[in-house]
Amino acid sequence: MELPVRVACPEELRHVSVLVATGLIEADIGPVNATGRYASSRLATVLRITEAGLAEIAKMSEVPALLKTSMQFTRGFRLM
């Protein structure tokens, strides 16, 4: 997968938000759209995987295939 990647699906935006908060990726998250009780972004652009993110990927590649976890985006992209 080549970066940058645009993300618009609400579920995927939550994943991007968590990965940004944990310092595993850098992303520009678009303006907040307040709806109901909660505010949600409409668009994010994943810019890069951080050094910490690359270290996590390296750790995961050492784990047996059955134990690996990954995040699969609805368009078929996988971020491990």
PDB file of C-alpha atoms in Angstrom:
ATOM      1  CA  MET A   1       0.000   0.000   0.000  1.00  0.00           C
ATOM      2  CA  GLU A   2       1.348   3.408  -0.941  1.00  0.00           C
ATOM      3  CA  LEU A   3       0.947   6.420   1.303  1.00  0.00           C
ATOM      4  CA  PRO A   4      -0.738   8.825   1.610  1.00  0.00           C
ATOM      5  CA  VAL A   5      -4.079   7.032   1.908  1.00  0.00           C
ATOM      6  CA  ARG A   6      -7.409   8.822   2.315  1.00  0.00           C
ATOM      7  CA  VAL A   7      -9.905   7.338   4.740  1.00  0.00           C
ATOM      8  CA  ALA A   8     -13.583   8.335   4.832  1.00  0.00           C
ATOM      9  CA  CYS A   9     -15.426   5.355   6.337  1.00  0.00           C
ATOM     10  CA  PRO A  10     -16.442   6.120   9.963  1.00  0.00           C
ATOM     11  CA  GLU A  11     -15.151   2.768  11.252  1.00  0.00           C
ATOM     12  CA  GLU A  12     -11.804   3.254   9.495  1.00  0.00           C
ATOM     13  CA  LEU A  13     -11.576   6.807  10.857  1.00  0.00           C
ATOM     14  CA  ARG A  14     -11.840   5.396  14.378  1.00  0.00           C
ATOM     15  CA  HIS A  15      -8.959   3.017  13.622  1.00  0.00           C
ATOM     16  CA  VAL A  16      -6.852   5.868  12.233  1.00  0.00           C
ATOM     17  CA  SER A  17      -7.640   7.958  15.307  1.00  0.00           C
ATOM     18  CA  VAL A  18      -6.446   5.186  17.635  1.00  0.00           C
ATOM     19  CA  LEU A  19      -3.249   4.613  15.628  1.00  0.00           C
ATOM     20  CA  VAL A  20      -2.498   8.356  15.696  1.00  0.00           C
ATOM     21  CA  ALA A  21      -3.194   8.530  19.446  1.00  0.00           C
ATOM     22  CA  THR A  22      -0.813   5.638  20.100  1.00  0.00           C
ATOM     23  CA  GLY A  23       1.881   7.216  17.934  1.00  0.00           C
ATOM     24  CA  LEU A  24       2.010   4.424  15.357  1.00  0.00           C
ATOM     25  CA  ILE A  25       1.076   6.582  12.364  1.00  0.00           C
ATOM     26  CA  GLU A  26       0.880  10.238  11.374  1.00  0.00           C
ATOM     27  CA  ALA A  27      -2.322  11.423   9.750  1.00  0.00           C
ATOM     28  CA  ASP A  28      -4.196  14.617   8.993  1.00  0.00           C
ATOM     29  CA  ILE A  29      -7.688  14.222  10.363  1.00  0.00           C
ATOM     30  CA  GLY A  30     -10.188  16.570   8.722  1.00  0.00           C
ATOM     31  CA  PRO A  31     -12.494  19.041  10.421  1.00  0.00           C
ATOM     32  CA  VAL A  32     -14.875  17.747  13.016  1.00  0.00           C
ATOM     33  CA  ASN A  33     -18.511  17.356  12.071  1.00  0.00           C
ATOM     34  CA  ALA A  34     -20.689  17.542  15.184  1.00  0.00           C
ATOM     35  CA  THR A  35     -23.612  15.139  14.939  1.00  0.00           C
ATOM     36  CA  GLY A  36     -25.773  14.308  17.914  1.00  0.00           C
ATOM     37  CA  ARG A  37     -23.850  13.763  21.153  1.00  0.00           C
ATOM     38  CA  TYR A  38     -20.547  12.926  19.502  1.00  0.00           C
ATOM     39  CA  ALA A  39     -18.270  14.720  17.076  1.00  0.00           C
ATOM     40  CA  SER A  40     -16.749  12.781  14.228  1.00  0.00           C
ATOM     41  CA  SER A  41     -14.290  13.582  11.463  1.00  0.00           C
ATOM     42  CA  ARG A  42     -15.346  13.186   7.855  1.00  0.00           C
ATOM     43  CA  LEU A  43     -11.945  12.477   6.294  1.00  0.00           C
ATOM     44  CA  ALA A  44      -8.402  11.535   7.275  1.00  0.00           C
ATOM     45  CA  THR A  45      -5.220  11.229   5.257  1.00  0.00           C
ATOM     46  CA  VAL A  46      -2.685   8.714   6.560  1.00  0.00           C
ATOM     47  CA  LEU A  47       0.698  10.279   5.826  1.00  0.00           C
ATOM     48  CA  ARG A  48       3.256   7.868   7.207  1.00  0.00           C
ATOM     49  CA  ILE A  49       4.013   5.050   9.604  1.00  0.00           C
ATOM     50  CA  THR A  50       6.183   6.274  12.486  1.00  0.00           C
ATOM     51  CA  GLU A  51       9.342   4.595  13.779  1.00  0.00           C
ATOM     52  CA  ALA A  52       7.236   3.159  16.622  1.00  0.00           C
ATOM     53  CA  GLY A  53       4.749   1.841  14.056  1.00  0.00           C
ATOM     54  CA  LEU A  54       7.520   0.231  12.022  1.00  0.00           C
ATOM     55  CA  ALA A  55       8.883  -1.368  15.201  1.00  0.00           C
ATOM     56  CA  GLU A  56       5.432  -2.829  15.932  1.00  0.00           C
ATOM     57  CA  ILE A  57       5.208  -4.185  12.387  1.00  0.00           C
ATOM     58  CA  ALA A  58       8.648  -5.775  12.796  1.00  0.00           C
ATOM     59  CA  LYS A  59       7.537  -7.394  16.070  1.00  0.00           C
ATOM     60  CA  MET A  60       4.390  -8.719  14.431  1.00  0.00           C
ATOM     61  CA  SER A  61       6.350 -10.283  11.585  1.00  0.00           C
ATOM     62  CA  GLU A  62       8.099 -12.452  14.181  1.00  0.00           C
ATOM     63  CA  VAL A  63       4.772 -13.817  15.482  1.00  0.00           C
ATOM     64  CA  PRO A  64       3.403 -17.057  13.958  1.00  0.00           C
ATOM     65  CA  ALA A  65       0.826 -16.408  11.235  1.00  0.00           C
ATOM     66  CA  LEU A  66      -2.122 -17.689  13.308  1.00  0.00           C
ATOM     67  CA  LEU A  67      -1.394 -15.231  16.105  1.00  0.00           C
ATOM     68  CA  LYS A  68      -0.964 -12.126  13.954  1.00  0.00           C
ATOM     69  CA  THR A  69      -3.500  -9.353  14.241  1.00  0.00           C
ATOM     70  CA  SER A  70      -4.160  -6.670  11.702  1.00  0.00           C
ATOM     71  CA  MET A  71      -6.596  -3.960  10.861  1.00  0.00           C
ATOM     72  CA  GLN A  72      -8.419  -4.494   7.597  1.00  0.00           C
ATOM     73  CA  PHE A  73      -9.973  -1.479   5.948  1.00  0.00           C
ATOM     74  CA  THR A  74     -13.267  -1.976   4.157  1.00  0.00           C
ATOM     75  CA  ARG A  75     -11.686  -1.394   0.744  1.00  0.00           C
ATOM     76  CA  GLY A  76      -9.443  -4.415   1.286  1.00  0.00           C
ATOM     77  CA  PHE A  77      -6.356  -2.538   2.523  1.00  0.00           C
ATOM     78  CA  ARG A  78      -4.613  -4.111   5.488  1.00  0.00           C
ATOM     79  CA  LEU A  79      -2.511  -2.276   8.057  1.00  0.00           C
ATOM     80  CA  MET A  80      -0.451  -4.546  10.218  1.00  0.00           C
TER      81      MET A  80
END
